[in-house]
Amino acid sequence: MHLPEPDRARFVDLNRTTLRLWEWGDPTDPAVICAHGAYDHGRMFDEVAPRLAARGLHVVAPDLQGHGDSGRLSSGHVWSVSALDLALLARELGDPVGLVGHSFGGGQALYTAAIWPELVRWVVNIDGLGPSPEGFDDAARLVEAVTAGFDAAQRVRANPIRIYDSLASMANRRRRINVRLPEPWLEHLTRHGATPAGDGGWSWKADPMFNVGFVGAFDEEALLVQYRLVERPTLVLTGTEPDAWSDLSADDIGPVSYTHLT
């Protein structure tokens, strides 16, 4: 698989942190921010970004805070802090932007459009609506999630960085999570998501504290309020496979309309 390098790469200081930006297209064209999923990085858009740029768009794919080459997490409030970063980045780019988000990034795109509508033209949400409402009603699952968060915090304090002996080992780890991800993409995402860790080892760039702040981020009432506030044109794309968050019914998602996004 051959993927061209981004046209440009730079850092920008926002919200008391630094974000790495990967960019394609003419900076004077209408801007689109592409927000990646949890534990990923902006280079996941290496294939789609050039296609968007070829349609006359300036594509900016940041490494979100706590991911990739960007700054470590500045707060445990992962959900709101990341959305604020997107809003500040949109303001930095000037005119209202289009937002494309995958998974966690899809939720961030909706959050940003709901709270700062003046900064957003439209949203494309790729498998980023979150768990089904039934998941919030199970008290045992809520207790399990909170307990997992405390356990994760203890593990991070005791052993903050997991070391792998090779990039192949890291790709194997990701293969167990993303079971249908093609081998070239496993290698691509691993290569750009890893950093040398000394003695020939490797570790993930993602801040290990992200998991601690991420647990408990899904509050049904808050998410539904966010969804209802979104007034910008929105396209939702969700999968049908059992390992994806795709168990929202048509009633949960609501009416979907298709529009030409410019």
Coordinates of C-alpha atoms in Angstrom, one line a residue:
M1 CA 0.0 0.0 0.0
H2 CA 1.5 3.4 -1.1
L3 CA 0.1 6.4 0.6
P4 CA 1.5 9.9 -0.2
E5 CA 2.9 11.9 2.7
P6 CA 0.8 14.9 3.9
D7 CA 1.5 18.1 2.0
R8 CA 2.5 19.8 5.3
A9 CA 3.0 19.0 9.0
R10 CA 3.2 21.6 11.7
F11 CA 2.5 22.2 15.4
V12 CA 0.0 24.7 16.8
D13 CA -0.3 25.9 20.4
L14 CA -3.9 25.7 21.6
N15 CA -5.7 25.4 25.0
R16 CA -2.5 25.2 27.0
T17 CA -1.3 22.3 24.9
T18 CA 0.4 21.7 21.5
L19 CA -1.3 19.8 18.7
R20 CA 0.4 18.2 15.7
L21 CA -1.4 19.0 12.5
W22 CA -1.2 17.0 9.3
E23 CA -2.4 19.0 6.3
W24 CA -3.4 18.5 2.6
G25 CA -4.6 20.9 0.0
D26 CA -4.5 24.7 -0.5
P27 CA -4.7 26.5 2.8
T28 CA -7.0 29.1 1.1
D29 CA -9.6 26.5 0.3
P30 CA -12.5 25.8 2.8
A31 CA -11.2 23.9 5.8
V32 CA -12.2 20.4 7.0
I33 CA -10.9 19.1 10.3
C34 CA -10.7 15.3 10.5
A35 CA -10.8 13.9 14.1
H36 CA -9.5 10.4 14.7
G37 CA -10.7 7.8 17.1
A38 CA -9.5 6.9 20.6
Y39 CA -5.8 5.8 20.8
D40 CA -5.3 6.6 17.1
H41 CA -3.7 9.6 15.3
G42 CA -4.2 12.0 12.4
R43 CA -2.4 9.7 9.9
M44 CA -5.4 7.4 9.9
F45 CA -6.7 9.9 7.3
D46 CA -3.8 9.5 4.9
E47 CA -6.0 7.8 2.3
V48 CA -9.1 9.9 2.4
A49 CA -7.5 13.3 3.0
P50 CA -5.9 13.6 -0.5
R51 CA -9.3 12.7 -2.0
L52 CA -11.0 15.5 0.0
A53 CA -8.2 17.9 -1.0
A54 CA -8.6 17.0 -4.6
R55 CA -12.2 18.2 -4.3
G56 CA -11.1 21.7 -3.3
L57 CA -10.8 21.4 0.5
H58 CA -8.1 22.2 2.9
V59 CA -7.9 19.1 5.1
V60 CA -6.4 19.3 8.6
A61 CA -6.1 16.1 10.6
P62 CA -4.8 16.8 14.1
D63 CA -3.3 14.3 16.6
L64 CA -5.8 14.9 19.3
Q65 CA -4.5 15.9 22.8
G66 CA -2.9 12.8 24.4
H67 CA -2.4 11.1 21.0
G68 CA 0.4 11.0 18.4
D69 CA 2.9 13.8 18.5
S70 CA 0.5 16.2 20.4
G71 CA 0.8 17.2 24.0
R72 CA 0.0 14.9 26.9
L73 CA -3.4 15.2 28.5
S74 CA -3.8 18.4 30.5
S75 CA -7.0 17.3 32.2
G76 CA -9.0 14.2 33.2
H77 CA -12.0 15.7 31.4
V78 CA -11.0 14.1 28.2
W79 CA -14.4 14.5 26.4
S80 CA -14.8 18.3 26.9
V81 CA -11.1 19.1 26.6
S82 CA -10.7 17.4 23.2
A83 CA -13.9 19.2 21.9
L84 CA -12.5 22.5 23.1
D85 CA -9.3 21.8 21.2
L86 CA -11.3 21.2 18.0
A87 CA -13.2 24.5 18.5
L88 CA -10.1 26.4 19.1
L89 CA -8.5 24.8 16.0
A90 CA -11.5 25.7 13.9
R91 CA -11.2 29.3 15.1
E92 CA -7.5 29.3 14.3
L93 CA -8.3 28.2 10.7
G94 CA -10.7 31.1 10.2
D95 CA -14.0 30.5 8.4
P96 CA -16.5 27.8 9.7
V97 CA -15.1 24.3 9.0
G98 CA -16.5 21.0 8.0
L99 CA -15.9 18.2 10.6
V100 CA -15.2 14.6 9.8
G101 CA -14.9 12.3 12.9
H102 CA -14.4 8.6 13.5
S103 CA -15.5 6.9 16.6
F104 CA -14.3 9.1 19.5
G105 CA -13.6 11.8 17.0
G106 CA -17.2 11.5 15.7
G107 CA -18.5 12.2 19.2
Q108 CA -16.1 15.2 19.4
A109 CA -17.4 16.5 16.1
L110 CA -21.0 16.4 17.3
Y111 CA -20.0 18.0 20.6
T112 CA -18.2 20.8 18.8
A113 CA -21.1 21.4 16.4
A114 CA -23.6 21.5 19.3
I115 CA -21.7 23.9 21.6
W116 CA -20.0 26.1 18.9
P117 CA -22.3 26.0 15.9
E118 CA -20.9 29.2 14.5
L119 CA -17.6 27.4 13.9
V120 CA -19.1 24.5 12.0
R121 CA -20.5 24.2 8.4
W122 CA -21.4 20.4 8.5
V123 CA -20.5 17.1 10.2
V124 CA -19.7 13.6 9.0
N125 CA -19.9 11.2 11.9
I126 CA -18.3 7.8 11.2
D127 CA -19.4 5.2 13.8
G128 CA -19.3 7.8 16.5
L129 CA -22.7 7.9 18.2
G130 CA -21.6 6.0 21.2
P131 CA -23.1 2.9 22.9
S132 CA -26.9 2.2 22.7
P133 CA -29.1 3.8 25.4
E134 CA -29.6 0.3 26.9
G135 CA -26.0 0.3 27.9
F136 CA -26.6 3.2 30.3
D137 CA -29.4 1.5 32.1
D138 CA -27.4 -1.4 33.4
A139 CA -26.1 -0.4 36.9
A140 CA -23.7 -3.4 37.0
R141 CA -22.1 -2.1 33.8
L142 CA -21.8 1.4 35.2
V143 CA -20.0 0.0 38.3
E144 CA -17.8 -2.1 36.1
A145 CA -16.8 0.9 34.0
V146 CA -16.0 3.0 37.0
T147 CA -14.0 0.2 38.6
A148 CA -12.1 -0.3 35.4
G149 CA -11.2 3.4 35.5
F150 CA -9.7 3.1 39.0
D151 CA -7.9 0.0 38.0
A152 CA -6.5 1.7 34.9
A153 CA -5.3 4.6 37.1
Q154 CA -3.5 2.2 39.4
R155 CA -1.8 0.5 36.5
V156 CA -0.7 3.7 34.9
R157 CA 0.9 4.9 38.2
A158 CA 2.7 1.5 38.7
N159 CA 3.8 1.0 35.1
P160 CA 3.0 4.0 32.9
I161 CA 4.4 2.7 29.6
R162 CA 4.0 -0.7 28.1
I163 CA 7.1 -1.7 26.1
Y164 CA 6.8 -4.0 23.0
D165 CA 9.8 -5.7 21.5
S166 CA 8.9 -4.9 17.9
L167 CA 6.5 -3.0 15.7
A168 CA 5.2 -6.4 14.6
S169 CA 4.2 -7.2 18.2
M170 CA 2.3 -3.9 18.3
A171 CA 0.6 -4.6 15.0
N172 CA -0.4 -8.1 16.4
R173 CA -1.9 -6.4 19.4
R174 CA -4.0 -4.1 17.2
R175 CA -5.0 -7.0 15.0
R176 CA -6.8 -8.5 17.9
I177 CA -8.8 -5.4 18.4
N178 CA -9.5 -4.4 14.7
V179 CA -10.1 -7.9 13.4
R180 CA -11.0 -6.8 9.8
L181 CA -8.3 -4.1 9.4
P182 CA -6.2 -5.0 6.3
E183 CA -2.6 -5.8 7.0
P184 CA -1.1 -2.8 5.2
W185 CA -3.3 -0.5 7.4
L186 CA -2.2 -2.3 10.5
E187 CA 1.4 -1.6 9.6
H188 CA 0.7 2.0 8.6
L189 CA -1.2 2.9 11.8
T190 CA 1.2 1.1 14.0
R191 CA 4.3 2.7 12.4
H192 CA 2.9 6.2 12.9
G193 CA 1.4 5.4 16.3
A194 CA 4.6 4.0 17.9
T195 CA 7.6 5.7 19.4
P196 CA 11.0 4.2 20.3
A197 CA 11.2 3.3 24.0
G198 CA 14.9 2.5 24.6
D199 CA 16.8 -0.8 24.4
G200 CA 15.3 -1.4 21.0
G201 CA 11.7 -1.5 22.3
W202 CA 8.6 0.4 21.3
S203 CA 5.6 2.0 23.0
W204 CA 2.4 3.6 21.8
K205 CA 2.4 7.4 21.5
A206 CA -1.1 7.6 23.1
D207 CA -1.1 8.9 26.6
P208 CA -1.9 6.0 29.0
M209 CA -4.0 8.3 31.1
F210 CA -6.4 8.7 28.3
N211 CA -8.1 5.4 29.3
V212 CA -8.6 6.7 32.8
G213 CA -10.3 9.9 31.6
F214 CA -12.2 8.1 28.8
V215 CA -14.0 5.7 31.2
G216 CA -17.3 7.2 32.3
A217 CA -17.3 9.8 29.5
F218 CA -20.6 8.4 28.1
D219 CA -23.5 9.9 30.0
E220 CA -26.8 9.2 28.2
E221 CA -28.5 12.4 29.2
A222 CA -25.5 14.5 28.2
L223 CA -25.0 12.8 24.9
L224 CA -28.7 13.1 23.9
V225 CA -28.6 16.8 24.8
Q226 CA -25.6 17.2 22.6
Y227 CA -27.3 15.4 19.7
R228 CA -30.4 17.5 20.0
L229 CA -28.4 20.7 19.9
V230 CA -26.7 19.9 16.6
E231 CA -28.4 22.0 13.9
R232 CA -25.7 21.8 11.2
P233 CA -26.1 19.3 8.2
T234 CA -25.0 15.9 9.6
L235 CA -24.2 12.7 7.8
V236 CA -24.0 9.6 10.0
L237 CA -22.2 6.5 8.8
T238 CA -22.3 3.4 11.0
G239 CA -21.3 -0.3 10.4
T240 CA -23.2 -3.5 10.7
E241 CA -20.6 -5.7 12.3
P242 CA -21.0 -6.9 15.9
D243 CA -17.7 -5.4 17.1
A244 CA -18.8 -1.9 16.2
W245 CA -21.0 0.5 18.1
S246 CA -23.8 0.0 15.6
D247 CA -26.7 -1.1 17.8
L248 CA -28.5 2.2 17.8
S249 CA -32.0 1.7 16.3
A250 CA -33.3 4.0 13.5
D251 CA -35.4 5.7 16.2
D252 CA -32.3 6.3 18.3
I253 CA -30.5 7.9 15.4
G254 CA -33.5 9.9 14.2
P255 CA -34.3 11.1 10.6
V256 CA -31.4 11.1 8.3
S257 CA -31.2 13.4 5.3
Y258 CA -28.6 13.6 2.6
T259 CA -27.2 16.8 1.4
H260 CA -24.3 18.0 -0.8
L261 CA -21.6 19.1 1.6
T262 CA -19.5 22.1 0.5

